[in-house]
PDB file of C-alpha atoms in Angstrom:
ATOM      1  CA  MET A  26      43.266  78.495 -70.064  1.00 29.00           C
ATOM      2  CA  GLN A  27      41.420  76.384 -67.608  1.00 33.00           C
ATOM      3  CA  GLU A  28      42.113  77.067 -64.086  1.00 36.00           C
ATOM      4  CA  GLU A  29      43.621  74.545 -61.982  1.00 40.00           C
ATOM      5  CA  THR A  30      40.714  72.766 -60.042  1.00 43.00           C
ATOM      6  CA  ALA A  31      40.641  71.487 -56.541  1.00 50.00           C
ATOM      7  CA  SER A  32      40.741  67.695 -57.156  1.00 47.00           C
ATOM      8  CA  SER A  33      42.709  65.947 -59.581  1.00 41.00           C
ATOM      9  CA  ASN A  34      40.553  62.745 -59.422  1.00 42.00           C
ATOM     10  CA  GLU A  35      37.007  64.351 -60.009  1.00 55.00           C
ATOM     11  CA  GLN A  36      35.678  67.208 -61.985  1.00 60.00           C
ATOM     12  CA  HIS A  37      35.277  70.045 -59.342  1.00 68.00           C
ATOM     13  CA  PRO A  38      32.840  72.855 -59.823  1.00 77.00           C
ATOM     14  CA  VAL A  39      35.147  75.473 -58.233  1.00 89.00           C
ATOM     15  CA  SER A  40      38.988  76.251 -58.630  1.00 93.00           C
ATOM     16  CA  LEU A  41      41.223  75.933 -55.671  1.00 95.00           C
ATOM     17  CA  LYS A  42      42.264  79.280 -56.157  1.00 96.00           C
ATOM     18  CA  TRP A  43      38.485  80.701 -55.535  1.00 97.00           C
ATOM     19  CA  ILE A  44      37.939  78.321 -53.062  1.00 97.00           C
ATOM     20  CA  GLN A  45      41.155  79.377 -50.903  1.00 97.00           C
ATOM     21  CA  ARG A  46      39.758  83.150 -51.461  1.00 98.00           C
ATOM     22  CA  TYR A  47      36.499  82.268 -50.265  1.00 98.00           C
ATOM     23  CA  PHE A  48      37.895  80.791 -47.074  1.00 98.00           C
ATOM     24  CA  LYS A  49      40.036  83.835 -46.311  1.00 98.00           C
ATOM     25  CA  ILE A  50      36.883  86.030 -46.524  1.00 98.00           C
ATOM     26  CA  ALA A  51      34.795  83.782 -44.263  1.00 98.00           C
ATOM     27  CA  GLU A  52      38.017  83.739 -41.837  1.00 98.00           C
ATOM     28  CA  GLN A  53      37.879  87.331 -41.740  1.00 98.00           C
ATOM     29  CA  VAL A  54      34.029  87.279 -41.156  1.00 98.00           C
ATOM     30  CA  SER A  55      34.610  84.879 -38.288  1.00 98.00           C
ATOM     31  CA  ALA A  56      36.797  87.540 -36.544  1.00 98.00           C
ATOM     32  CA  TRP A  57      33.749  89.991 -36.296  1.00 98.00           C
ATOM     33  CA  SER A  58      32.342  87.376 -33.654  1.00 98.00           C
ATOM     34  CA  LYS A  59      32.280  88.629 -29.942  1.00 97.00           C
ATOM     35  CA  ASP A  60      32.220  84.882 -28.771  1.00 97.00           C
ATOM     36  CA  PRO A  61      35.439  84.478 -26.753  1.00 96.00           C
ATOM     37  CA  SER A  62      35.689  80.752 -27.268  1.00 94.00           C
ATOM     38  CA  SER A  63      34.465  80.319 -31.076  1.00 95.00           C
ATOM     39  CA  LYS A  64      34.772  82.210 -34.025  1.00 98.00           C
ATOM     40  CA  ILE A  65      32.729  80.987 -36.903  1.00 98.00           C
ATOM     41  CA  GLY A  66      32.507  82.661 -40.328  1.00 98.00           C
ATOM     42  CA  ALA A  67      30.359  81.900 -43.407  1.00 98.00           C
ATOM     43  CA  ILE A  68      29.722  83.309 -46.812  1.00 98.00           C
ATOM     44  CA  ILE A  69      27.507  82.416 -49.464  1.00 99.00           C
ATOM     45  CA  VAL A  70      28.511  82.796 -53.118  1.00 98.00           C
ATOM     46  CA  GLY A  71      26.278  82.758 -56.065  1.00 98.00           C
ATOM     47  CA  ASP A  72      26.647  81.039 -59.211  1.00 94.00           C
ATOM     48  CA  LYS A  73      28.566  83.656 -61.123  1.00 94.00           C
ATOM     49  CA  GLY A  74      30.928  84.018 -58.051  1.00 96.00           C
ATOM     50  CA  GLN A  75      29.469  86.989 -56.384  1.00 97.00           C
ATOM     51  CA  ILE A  76      29.412  87.305 -52.663  1.00 98.00           C
ATOM     52  CA  ILE A  77      25.629  87.268 -51.845  1.00 98.00           C
ATOM     53  CA  SER A  78      25.791  87.287 -47.867  1.00 98.00           C
ATOM     54  CA  GLN A  79      27.823  86.767 -44.762  1.00 98.00           C
ATOM     55  CA  GLY A  80      27.581  85.669 -41.410  1.00 98.00           C
ATOM     56  CA  TYR A  81      29.319  84.834 -38.139  1.00 98.00           C
ATOM     57  CA  ASN A  82      28.059  83.403 -35.069  1.00 98.00           C
ATOM     58  CA  GLY A  83      26.539  86.137 -32.782  1.00 98.00           C
ATOM     59  CA  PHE A  84      23.470  87.098 -30.869  1.00 98.00           C
ATOM     60  CA  PRO A  85      20.393  88.604 -33.092  1.00 98.00           C
ATOM     61  CA  ARG A  86      20.095  92.318 -34.137  1.00 96.00           C
ATOM     62  CA  GLY A  87      19.159  94.482 -30.959  1.00 97.00           C
ATOM     63  CA  VAL A  88      19.995  91.545 -28.452  1.00 98.00           C
ATOM     64  CA  ILE A  89      22.378  92.656 -25.948  1.00 97.00           C
ATOM     65  CA  ASP A  90      25.520  90.811 -26.594  1.00 94.00           C
ATOM     66  CA  SER A  91      27.462  91.504 -23.264  1.00 95.00           C
ATOM     67  CA  GLU A  92      30.687  89.688 -22.405  1.00 95.00           C
ATOM     68  CA  ASP A  93      28.880  88.266 -19.348  1.00 96.00           C
ATOM     69  CA  ARG A  94      26.312  86.326 -21.680  1.00 97.00           C
ATOM     70  CA  TYR A  95      28.794  85.035 -23.987  1.00 97.00           C
ATOM     71  CA  ASN A  96      30.794  83.571 -21.104  1.00 96.00           C
ATOM     72  CA  GLN A  97      27.942  81.717 -19.655  1.00 96.00           C
ATOM     73  CA  ARG A  98      27.471  78.728 -22.076  1.00 95.00           C
ATOM     74  CA  GLU A  99      24.172  77.780 -21.213  1.00 96.00           C
ATOM     75  CA  ILE A 100      22.663  81.434 -21.893  1.00 97.00           C
ATOM     76  CA  LYS A 101      25.034  81.669 -25.087  1.00 97.00           C
ATOM     77  CA  TYR A 102      23.798  78.578 -26.618  1.00 96.00           C
ATOM     78  CA  LYS A 103      20.101  79.793 -26.371  1.00 97.00           C
ATOM     79  CA  LEU A 104      20.928  83.032 -27.742  1.00 98.00           C
ATOM     80  CA  VAL A 105      23.466  82.866 -30.335  1.00 98.00           C
ATOM     81  CA  VAL A 106      22.506  82.297 -34.182  1.00 98.00           C
ATOM     82  CA  HIS A 107      25.332  80.272 -35.967  1.00 98.00           C
ATOM     83  CA  ALA A 108      27.118  81.596 -38.852  1.00 98.00           C
ATOM     84  CA  GLU A 109      25.519  79.694 -41.562  1.00 98.00           C
ATOM     85  CA  MET A 110      22.038  80.651 -40.439  1.00 98.00           C
ATOM     86  CA  ASN A 111      23.056  84.348 -39.920  1.00 98.00           C
ATOM     87  CA  ALA A 112      24.406  84.358 -43.687  1.00 98.00           C
ATOM     88  CA  ILE A 113      21.219  82.887 -44.808  1.00 98.00           C
ATOM     89  CA  LEU A 114      19.020  85.493 -42.671  1.00 98.00           C
ATOM     90  CA  ASN A 115      21.166  88.436 -43.887  1.00 98.00           C
ATOM     91  CA  ALA A 116      20.625  87.391 -47.565  1.00 98.00           C
ATOM     92  CA  LEU A 117      16.966  87.441 -46.781  1.00 97.00           C
ATOM     93  CA  TYR A 118      17.309  90.758 -44.787  1.00 97.00           C
ATOM     94  CA  ASN A 119      18.803  92.085 -47.703  1.00 97.00           C
ATOM     95  CA  GLY A 120      16.396  90.721 -50.373  1.00 98.00           C
ATOM     96  CA  SER A 121      18.677  88.318 -51.785  1.00 98.00           C
ATOM     97  CA  SER A 122      17.986  84.765 -52.995  1.00 98.00           C
ATOM     98  CA  VAL A 123      20.420  82.061 -52.133  1.00 98.00           C
ATOM     99  CA  ASP A 124      18.682  79.517 -54.476  1.00 98.00           C
ATOM    100  CA  GLY A 125      21.413  77.500 -56.042  1.00 98.00           C
ATOM    101  CA  ALA A 126      24.478  79.321 -54.072  1.00 98.00           C
ATOM    102  CA  THR A 127      27.560  77.737 -52.454  1.00 98.00           C
ATOM    103  CA  LEU A 128      28.180  78.214 -48.796  1.00 98.00           C
ATOM    104  CA  TYR A 129      31.485  78.394 -47.104  1.00 98.00           C
ATOM    105  CA  VAL A 130      32.156  77.559 -43.604  1.00 98.00           C
ATOM    106  CA  HIS A 131      34.946  78.531 -41.695  1.00 98.00           C
ATOM    107  CA  ASN A 132      36.020  77.010 -38.059  1.00 97.00           C
ATOM    108  CA  LEU A 133      33.252  74.415 -37.459  1.00 95.00           C
ATOM    109  CA  PRO A 134      31.495  71.990 -39.361  1.00 96.00           C
ATOM    110  CA  VAL A 135      27.666  72.444 -40.314  1.00 98.00           C
ATOM    111  CA  CYS A 136      25.219  71.307 -37.424  1.00 97.00           C
ATOM    112  CA  HIS A 137      22.179  69.399 -38.161  1.00 98.00           C
ATOM    113  CA  GLU A 138      19.998  72.450 -37.310  1.00 98.00           C
ATOM    114  CA  CYS A 139      21.577  74.863 -39.862  1.00 98.00           C
ATOM    115  CA  ALA A 140      21.640  71.881 -42.358  1.00 98.00           C
ATOM    116  CA  LYS A 141      17.761  72.373 -42.589  1.00 98.00           C
ATOM    117  CA  ALA A 142      18.005  76.032 -43.192  1.00 98.00           C
ATOM    118  CA  ILE A 143      20.521  75.444 -45.783  1.00 98.00           C
ATOM    119  CA  ILE A 144      18.436  72.722 -47.605  1.00 98.00           C
ATOM    120  CA  GLN A 145      15.297  75.015 -47.155  1.00 98.00           C
ATOM    121  CA  ALA A 146      16.947  77.771 -48.571  1.00 98.00           C
ATOM    122  CA  GLY A 147      18.102  76.288 -51.677  1.00 98.00           C
ATOM    123  CA  ILE A 148      21.824  76.054 -51.313  1.00 98.00           C
ATOM    124  CA  THR A 149      23.314  73.398 -53.344  1.00 98.00           C
ATOM    125  CA  ARG A 150      26.794  73.214 -52.302  1.00 98.00           C
ATOM    126  CA  VAL A 151      28.671  73.488 -48.967  1.00 98.00           C
ATOM    127  CA  TYR A 152      32.450  73.546 -48.001  1.00 98.00           C
ATOM    128  CA  ILE A 153      33.970  73.448 -44.753  1.00 98.00           C
ATOM    129  CA  ASP A 154      37.479  73.652 -43.640  1.00 97.00           C
ATOM    130  CA  THR A 155      37.301  71.951 -40.268  1.00 94.00           C
ATOM    131  CA  ASN A 156      37.803  68.416 -39.158  1.00 90.00           C
ATOM    132  CA  ILE A 157      34.849  66.724 -37.243  1.00 89.00           C
ATOM    133  CA  ASN A 158      35.774  66.051 -33.850  1.00 88.00           C
ATOM    134  CA  GLU A 159      34.015  63.695 -31.229  1.00 91.00           C
ATOM    135  CA  ARG A 160      31.874  66.416 -30.098  1.00 89.00           C
ATOM    136  CA  TRP A 161      30.155  67.015 -33.308  1.00 92.00           C
ATOM    137  CA  GLN A 162      29.934  63.619 -34.531  1.00 95.00           C
ATOM    138  CA  GLU A 163      26.317  62.780 -33.860  1.00 97.00           C
ATOM    139  CA  SER A 164      25.079  66.051 -35.451  1.00 97.00           C
ATOM    140  CA  TRP A 165      27.405  65.800 -38.604  1.00 97.00           C
ATOM    141  CA  HIS A 166      25.943  62.344 -38.969  1.00 97.00           C
ATOM    142  CA  TYR A 167      22.678  63.923 -39.287  1.00 98.00           C
ATOM    143  CA  THR A 168      23.849  66.701 -41.422  1.00 98.00           C
ATOM    144  CA  LYS A 169      25.574  64.410 -43.914  1.00 98.00           C
ATOM    145  CA  THR A 170      22.425  62.185 -44.249  1.00 98.00           C
ATOM    146  CA  MET A 171      20.130  65.138 -44.988  1.00 98.00           C
ATOM    147  CA  PHE A 172      22.804  66.701 -47.473  1.00 98.00           C
ATOM    148  CA  SER A 173      23.005  63.344 -49.198  1.00 98.00           C
ATOM    149  CA  GLU A 174      19.104  62.697 -49.589  1.00 98.00           C
ATOM    150  CA  ALA A 175      18.485  66.513 -50.433  1.00 98.00           C
ATOM    151  CA  LYS A 176      21.454  66.434 -53.085  1.00 98.00           C
ATOM    152  CA  VAL A 177      23.537  68.922 -51.351  1.00 98.00           C
ATOM    153  CA  GLU A 178      27.266  68.469 -52.224  1.00 97.00           C
ATOM    154  CA  CYS A 179      29.311  68.702 -49.361  1.00 97.00           C
ATOM    155  CA  TYR A 180      33.222  69.184 -49.401  1.00 97.00           C
ATOM    156  CA  TYR A 181      35.968  69.430 -46.835  1.00 97.00           C
ATOM    157  CA  TYR A 182      38.765  71.737 -47.749  1.00 97.00           C
ATOM    158  CA  ASN A 183      42.259  71.036 -46.268  1.00 96.00           C
ATOM    159  CA  ASP A 184      44.079  74.452 -46.374  1.00 95.00           C
ATOM    160  CA  ALA A 185      47.377  72.552 -45.272  1.00 95.00           C
ATOM    161  CA  ASP A 186      47.612  70.868 -48.426  1.00 95.00           C
ATOM    162  CA  GLY A 187      44.950  72.395 -50.682  1.00 94.00           C
ATOM    163  CA  SER A 188      43.191  69.274 -51.040  1.00 95.00           C
ATOM    164  CA  ILE A 189      39.219  68.862 -51.267  1.00 95.00           C
ATOM    165  CA  THR A 190      37.306  65.760 -50.040  1.00 95.00           C
ATOM    166  CA  ARG A 191      33.692  65.246 -50.944  1.00 95.00           C
ATOM    167  CA  GLN A 192      31.762  64.619 -47.703  1.00 95.00           C
ATOM    168  CA  CYS A 193      28.552  63.680 -49.055  1.00 91.00           C
TER     169      CYS A 193
END
């Protein structure tokens, strides 16, 4: 018996049940962040459904992650590693390849800087669960452009109704 797919109007590579499960894991990972204003989580899943890596927004290993630094945006933005980048780097740190993998990002869209790393690492599919607000429009524009040109599939998952919308 074939599992329910995430979208009825197109053949979708991942079942809705698994997309929901992966986003719940990414949400749990986001809670590990010490950032008081943004908690972002990402997981990388291999072509057989195995979780390869995880990441959340935080400072690099060994860098002091004090409350004071997180509360000063100018300092925080210079030190923080985004969840997507952290997941890629954690995979590398553990000797795992992410070539052909899928990335699930909870709580923010993929910025254009992380998009470059996603493409270079060989990740072929990305799911996000956050609408793009005004603050992220320009970055998201460049992300979508690069993803489209590099043939990285990108989807928006709406948890409220379980719908999946292709973004690029």
